[in-house]
Amino acid sequence: MADEEEAELSEKQKKEIAKWFLLNSPPGEIQFVAKDVKAVLNDDVLYEEAASEAFPLYNKSHLISLEMPGRIGDVIVTSFGQLNETEFIDPRTAQVAVVDHIKQVCTEVRPALDEELPSAYVEEFRCALDAEMLKYVDEAYPKGICSVYCGNGKDVEGPGSDFELVVVISAARHSPQNFCNGSWRSIWSIEFKDELQMLELSGKLQVGAHYFEEGNVQLDAKHECKDTTIFQSSEDSAIAIGNIIRQHETEYLSSLEESYSNLPDTTFKDLRRKLPVTRTLFPWQNTLQFSLTRDITKELSIGK
């Protein structure tokens, strides 16, 4: 009996598949993926629908940074600074950038309105923390960018009420000519609790990397952490928060380096059966004695 023909995918299914590929593009590679997706779909209208939905989500989840016209600075595309679908505020310059999500460029800027900015009291803490974060990111990330937003309570006029600041750090290293791309993304929410005179920090760290020379290896690691410190003046609070963020991010990076340096002794061993068909254990303590090239040459008598 002949196999029945597979049913043609609906346009909605095709769009969802296209969105999945776009949203799961490695760091800095969505434009390359989009080119291939467009060719496979072979339907400009369907591609535009998928791209218009996927690109904004991708840009915000990857915390991409875009240079603003006039070289006045960079804006991070993040939900914490989003005013509407295409406008994102840069608190440091008090400018609002208009973003073309699909082209991934900033097309124009305008001054932020008073109601789009936090109160003078909250801005004092935000500015102090922003200055501290700039020092840290400049030291820790060669191509890093950061911004501090007011998450909640931007209208708080003075002591007696709670508010929240959010630190966003984004660092990317794109080198497709060398077959590798990577990014670091961290978001820190700091709740300023006036009654308890306490600061509560919650951090979400994410590292993504893609290496594709003669293969395809991806890393997508995530980590969450929490900490607390006392509520102090704006400058002292900024220093305390900066030290906490520096400590946690340094420890996480060190743990990643240690994990991957130990891969041959842990994960790779677990991938191999304990006792192979030869009934002989693999000599992990002396792997240099094995050479695939040498064994193949000997087996095929190459060079003789």
Coordinates of C-alpha atoms in Angstrom, one line a residue, residues 23 50-61 77 82 85 88 101-102:
L23 CA 14.1 33.2 18.2
A50 CA 7.3 35.9 11.3
A51 CA 10.1 38.5 11.4
S52 CA 8.0 41.3 12.8
E53 CA 7.0 39.1 15.7
A54 CA 10.4 37.3 16.3
F55 CA 12.9 40.1 16.0
P56 CA 11.6 42.3 18.8
L57 CA 11.5 39.3 21.2
Y58 CA 15.0 38.3 20.1
N59 CA 16.5 41.8 20.5
K60 CA 15.0 42.2 24.0
S61 CA 16.0 38.7 25.2
V77 CA 17.0 47.1 23.8
Q82 CA 10.7 50.0 26.6
E85 CA 6.9 48.8 20.5
F88 CA 13.4 52.6 24.2
H101 CA 13.9 45.8 15.1
I102 CA 14.3 43.9 11.9

